[in-house]
Amino acid sequence: MSTETDACGDIVVAIDGPSGSGKSTVARAVAQDLGVGYLDTGAMYRALTWWCLHEGVDVHDRAAVAATMATLPLEVGTDPGEPWVRVGGHDITAAIRKTRISSVVSAVATNLDVRASMRLRQRAIIAESVERSGGCVAEGRDITTVVAPDADVRVLLTASEDARLARRTLEIHGGTDTDSLAATRDQIVRRDRDDSTVSQFVTAADGVVTVDTSALDLHEAIAAVLAVVREHAPA
């Protein structure tokens, strides 16, 4: 554990943001710097989506998905150096990032019954991480306001739509040509629109610090969030 974390004591950092804002990569780097655990809450919704498809559950059947959530055999690794996701013994860390999942995950993530159950699991994982490593950096779309509203540090990581689209297109397609941008735009814009019906990740709530990464490279974005952590973490 880092000396910075030791000086601050146990710490929880909550990071929200839209698709392509860089929150996952930045959150992992911040967790590594602090020497604490990392939780990608979006991966948990993706895991449930994968399990529903695996089990033949219609992701648009809200009652069926909520029932599946109740017995979801989910395990999540919180080591920021190598986070992993398993369901029913299947390592699905890579599989949940496929377009097959990305294209339908909003149907699961906007299910209010699912969100209520998922919230309890997320809080439990954060608590376990704090006990084990002295802290947790948790990221998603409603972490600063719903999952961990009492976090020591709360950040809204944002960026312009063009910047977010370019980043996600490069991540998925390896380039930012016109066709690749067009193929990714619907996924980015539609998912943000759908998810915004159940969570707030566009405007910072009271007490949440906004960090705009539009003009920042990865190292600059990480440094900006770490600066916020140093400024707002408990002494």
mmCIF file of C-alpha atoms in Angstrom, residues 53-223:
data_model
loop_
_atom_site.group_PDB
_atom_site.id
_atom_site.type_symbol
_atom_site.label_atom_id
_atom_site.label_comp_id
_atom_site.label_asym_id
_atom_site.label_seq_id
_atom_site.Cartn_x
_atom_site.Cartn_y
_atom_site.Cartn_z
ATOM 1 C CA LEU A 53 -27.688 -14.493 -23.015
ATOM 2 C CA HIS A 54 -25.847 -17.630 -21.913
ATOM 3 C CA GLU A 55 -28.924 -18.882 -20.061
ATOM 4 C CA GLY A 56 -31.396 -17.892 -22.784
ATOM 5 C CA VAL A 57 -33.051 -15.134 -20.758
ATOM 6 C CA ASP A 58 -34.622 -12.314 -22.785
ATOM 7 C CA VAL A 59 -32.766 -9.166 -21.659
ATOM 8 C CA HIS A 60 -35.900 -7.130 -22.367
ATOM 9 C CA ASP A 61 -37.996 -9.230 -19.975
ATOM 10 C CA ARG A 62 -37.487 -7.125 -16.860
ATOM 11 C CA ALA A 63 -38.960 -9.623 -14.415
ATOM 12 C CA ALA A 64 -36.918 -12.492 -15.820
ATOM 13 C CA VAL A 65 -33.700 -10.467 -15.745
ATOM 14 C CA ALA A 66 -34.354 -9.361 -12.157
ATOM 15 C CA ALA A 67 -34.927 -12.998 -11.161
ATOM 16 C CA THR A 68 -31.677 -13.961 -12.887
ATOM 17 C CA MET A 69 -29.886 -11.199 -11.010
ATOM 18 C CA ALA A 70 -31.085 -12.633 -7.690
ATOM 19 C CA THR A 71 -29.092 -15.829 -8.262
ATOM 20 C CA LEU A 72 -26.252 -14.458 -10.396
ATOM 21 C CA PRO A 73 -23.087 -16.474 -9.546
ATOM 22 C CA LEU A 74 -20.827 -13.446 -9.966
ATOM 23 C CA GLU A 75 -17.237 -13.011 -8.812
ATOM 24 C CA VAL A 76 -15.274 -9.797 -9.359
ATOM 25 C CA GLY A 77 -11.537 -9.306 -8.911
ATOM 26 C CA THR A 78 -10.570 -5.896 -7.495
ATOM 27 C CA ASP A 79 -6.820 -5.907 -8.144
ATOM 28 C CA PRO A 80 -6.360 -2.817 -10.354
ATOM 29 C CA GLY A 81 -3.381 -4.460 -12.006
ATOM 30 C CA GLU A 82 -5.461 -7.373 -13.240
ATOM 31 C CA PRO A 83 -9.218 -7.010 -12.695
ATOM 32 C CA TRP A 84 -11.309 -9.984 -13.752
ATOM 33 C CA VAL A 85 -14.945 -11.055 -13.920
ATOM 34 C CA ARG A 86 -16.300 -14.593 -13.578
ATOM 35 C CA VAL A 87 -19.831 -15.935 -13.725
ATOM 36 C CA GLY A 88 -20.665 -19.526 -12.945
ATOM 37 C CA GLY A 89 -16.980 -20.413 -13.158
ATOM 38 C CA HIS A 90 -16.584 -18.813 -16.615
ATOM 39 C CA ASP A 91 -13.893 -16.152 -16.972
ATOM 40 C CA ILE A 92 -15.732 -13.535 -19.024
ATOM 41 C CA THR A 93 -13.347 -10.619 -18.537
ATOM 42 C CA ALA A 94 -12.807 -10.256 -22.289
ATOM 43 C CA ALA A 95 -16.177 -11.562 -23.480
ATOM 44 C CA ILE A 96 -18.192 -8.812 -21.778
ATOM 45 C CA ARG A 97 -16.428 -6.180 -23.887
ATOM 46 C CA LYS A 98 -17.667 -7.620 -27.170
ATOM 47 C CA THR A 99 -20.206 -5.752 -29.313
ATOM 48 C CA ARG A 100 -22.696 -8.564 -28.638
ATOM 49 C CA ILE A 101 -22.836 -7.424 -25.015
ATOM 50 C CA SER A 102 -22.368 -3.694 -25.590
ATOM 51 C CA SER A 103 -25.329 -3.569 -27.950
ATOM 52 C CA VAL A 104 -27.853 -4.818 -25.370
ATOM 53 C CA VAL A 105 -26.379 -4.054 -21.937
ATOM 54 C CA SER A 106 -28.519 -0.927 -21.541
ATOM 55 C CA ALA A 107 -31.642 -3.095 -21.405
ATOM 56 C CA VAL A 108 -30.181 -4.723 -18.301
ATOM 57 C CA ALA A 109 -28.576 -1.623 -16.802
ATOM 58 C CA THR A 110 -31.822 0.368 -16.946
ATOM 59 C CA ASN A 111 -33.783 -2.320 -15.101
ATOM 60 C CA LEU A 112 -34.557 -0.652 -11.757
ATOM 61 C CA ASP A 113 -34.998 -3.937 -9.882
ATOM 62 C CA VAL A 114 -31.624 -5.076 -11.161
ATOM 63 C CA ARG A 115 -30.008 -1.795 -10.151
ATOM 64 C CA ALA A 116 -31.354 -2.098 -6.611
ATOM 65 C CA SER A 117 -29.866 -5.578 -6.227
ATOM 66 C CA MET A 118 -26.633 -4.664 -7.959
ATOM 67 C CA ARG A 119 -26.192 -1.645 -5.698
ATOM 68 C CA LEU A 120 -26.091 -3.919 -2.636
ATOM 69 C CA ARG A 121 -23.425 -6.134 -4.213
ATOM 70 C CA GLN A 122 -21.370 -3.131 -5.269
ATOM 71 C CA ARG A 123 -21.413 -1.663 -1.779
ATOM 72 C CA ALA A 124 -20.397 -5.026 -0.327
ATOM 73 C CA ILE A 125 -17.459 -5.306 -2.747
ATOM 74 C CA ILE A 126 -16.343 -1.757 -1.926
ATOM 75 C CA ALA A 127 -16.486 -2.551 1.807
ATOM 76 C CA GLU A 128 -14.503 -5.754 1.296
ATOM 77 C CA SER A 129 -11.903 -3.858 -0.717
ATOM 78 C CA VAL A 130 -11.531 -1.236 1.998
ATOM 79 C CA GLU A 131 -11.067 -3.933 4.616
ATOM 80 C CA ARG A 132 -8.548 -5.824 2.509
ATOM 81 C CA SER A 133 -6.514 -3.031 0.898
ATOM 82 C CA GLY A 134 -7.368 0.134 2.780
ATOM 83 C CA GLY A 135 -9.582 1.597 0.104
ATOM 84 C CA CYS A 136 -11.367 1.345 -3.217
ATOM 85 C CA VAL A 137 -11.697 3.356 -6.394
ATOM 86 C CA ALA A 138 -15.142 2.552 -7.782
ATOM 87 C CA GLU A 139 -16.300 3.796 -11.164
ATOM 88 C CA GLY A 140 -19.536 3.742 -13.134
ATOM 89 C CA ARG A 141 -22.524 5.970 -13.770
ATOM 90 C CA ASP A 142 -24.192 6.501 -10.391
ATOM 91 C CA ILE A 143 -21.389 5.840 -7.938
ATOM 92 C CA THR A 144 -21.040 9.429 -6.716
ATOM 93 C CA THR A 145 -24.763 9.842 -6.127
ATOM 94 C CA VAL A 146 -26.305 6.442 -5.342
ATOM 95 C CA VAL A 147 -23.820 3.636 -4.722
ATOM 96 C CA ALA A 148 -21.260 5.585 -2.682
ATOM 97 C CA PRO A 149 -22.630 9.091 -2.052
ATOM 98 C CA ASP A 150 -20.532 9.295 1.139
ATOM 99 C CA ALA A 151 -17.253 8.473 -0.624
ATOM 100 C CA ASP A 152 -14.269 10.483 0.576
ATOM 101 C CA VAL A 153 -13.642 11.807 -2.921
ATOM 102 C CA ARG A 154 -16.246 12.043 -5.687
ATOM 103 C CA VAL A 155 -15.351 12.866 -9.281
ATOM 104 C CA LEU A 156 -17.344 13.288 -12.489
ATOM 105 C CA LEU A 157 -14.996 12.491 -15.371
ATOM 106 C CA THR A 158 -16.311 13.927 -18.606
ATOM 107 C CA ALA A 159 -15.246 14.825 -22.136
ATOM 108 C CA SER A 160 -16.774 16.185 -25.314
ATOM 109 C CA GLU A 161 -18.788 13.786 -27.460
ATOM 110 C CA ASP A 162 -16.216 13.974 -30.256
ATOM 111 C CA ALA A 163 -13.366 13.113 -27.893
ATOM 112 C CA ARG A 164 -15.288 10.246 -26.317
ATOM 113 C CA LEU A 165 -16.318 8.851 -29.677
ATOM 114 C CA ALA A 166 -12.754 8.962 -30.997
ATOM 115 C CA ARG A 167 -11.397 7.173 -27.918
ATOM 116 C CA ARG A 168 -13.956 4.403 -27.949
ATOM 117 C CA THR A 169 -13.628 3.936 -31.730
ATOM 118 C CA LEU A 170 -9.866 3.581 -31.421
ATOM 119 C CA GLU A 171 -10.349 1.093 -28.581
ATOM 120 C CA ILE A 172 -12.837 -1.052 -30.497
ATOM 121 C CA HIS A 173 -11.676 -0.735 -34.104
ATOM 122 C CA GLY A 174 -8.042 0.285 -33.779
ATOM 123 C CA GLY A 175 -8.580 3.396 -35.897
ATOM 124 C CA THR A 176 -10.766 6.472 -36.279
ATOM 125 C CA ASP A 177 -11.694 6.407 -39.951
ATOM 126 C CA THR A 178 -15.149 7.577 -40.978
ATOM 127 C CA ASP A 179 -16.707 4.108 -41.154
ATOM 128 C CA SER A 180 -15.357 3.118 -37.746
ATOM 129 C CA LEU A 181 -16.601 6.334 -36.167
ATOM 130 C CA ALA A 182 -20.062 5.789 -37.649
ATOM 131 C CA ALA A 183 -20.145 2.190 -36.414
ATOM 132 C CA THR A 184 -19.345 3.303 -32.877
ATOM 133 C CA ARG A 185 -21.454 6.465 -32.663
ATOM 134 C CA ASP A 186 -24.778 4.712 -32.123
ATOM 135 C CA GLN A 187 -23.338 2.596 -29.340
ATOM 136 C CA ILE A 188 -21.946 5.633 -27.505
ATOM 137 C CA VAL A 189 -24.817 8.057 -28.023
ATOM 138 C CA ARG A 190 -27.614 5.530 -27.550
ATOM 139 C CA ARG A 191 -26.183 3.962 -24.427
ATOM 140 C CA ASP A 192 -25.604 7.332 -22.771
ATOM 141 C CA ARG A 193 -29.148 8.356 -23.681
ATOM 142 C CA ASP A 194 -30.664 5.129 -22.363
ATOM 143 C CA ASP A 195 -28.634 5.036 -19.171
ATOM 144 C CA SER A 196 -29.336 8.683 -18.397
ATOM 145 C CA THR A 197 -32.957 7.712 -17.756
ATOM 146 C CA VAL A 198 -31.938 5.895 -14.564
ATOM 147 C CA SER A 199 -28.676 7.531 -13.468
ATOM 148 C CA GLN A 200 -27.063 10.957 -13.445
ATOM 149 C CA PHE A 201 -23.613 11.114 -15.026
ATOM 150 C CA VAL A 202 -23.682 14.262 -17.149
ATOM 151 C CA THR A 203 -23.823 16.984 -14.503
ATOM 152 C CA ALA A 204 -21.960 16.829 -11.219
ATOM 153 C CA ALA A 205 -24.061 16.659 -8.058
ATOM 154 C CA ASP A 206 -23.240 18.887 -5.092
ATOM 155 C CA GLY A 207 -19.834 18.029 -3.714
ATOM 156 C CA VAL A 208 -18.714 16.188 -6.856
ATOM 157 C CA VAL A 209 -15.653 17.580 -8.650
ATOM 158 C CA THR A 210 -15.801 17.700 -12.460
ATOM 159 C CA VAL A 211 -12.676 16.803 -14.441
ATOM 160 C CA ASP A 212 -12.982 17.422 -18.187
ATOM 161 C CA THR A 213 -10.549 15.208 -20.103
ATOM 162 C CA SER A 214 -11.410 16.445 -23.610
ATOM 163 C CA ALA A 215 -8.017 18.063 -24.127
ATOM 164 C CA LEU A 216 -6.021 15.756 -21.838
ATOM 165 C CA ASP A 217 -4.013 12.698 -22.720
ATOM 166 C CA LEU A 218 -4.184 9.653 -20.451
ATOM 167 C CA HIS A 219 -1.295 10.660 -18.196
ATOM 168 C CA GLU A 220 -2.697 14.165 -17.784
ATOM 169 C CA ALA A 221 -6.161 12.811 -16.952
ATOM 170 C CA ILE A 222 -4.731 10.488 -14.297
ATOM 171 C CA ALA A 223 -2.702 13.324 -12.811
#
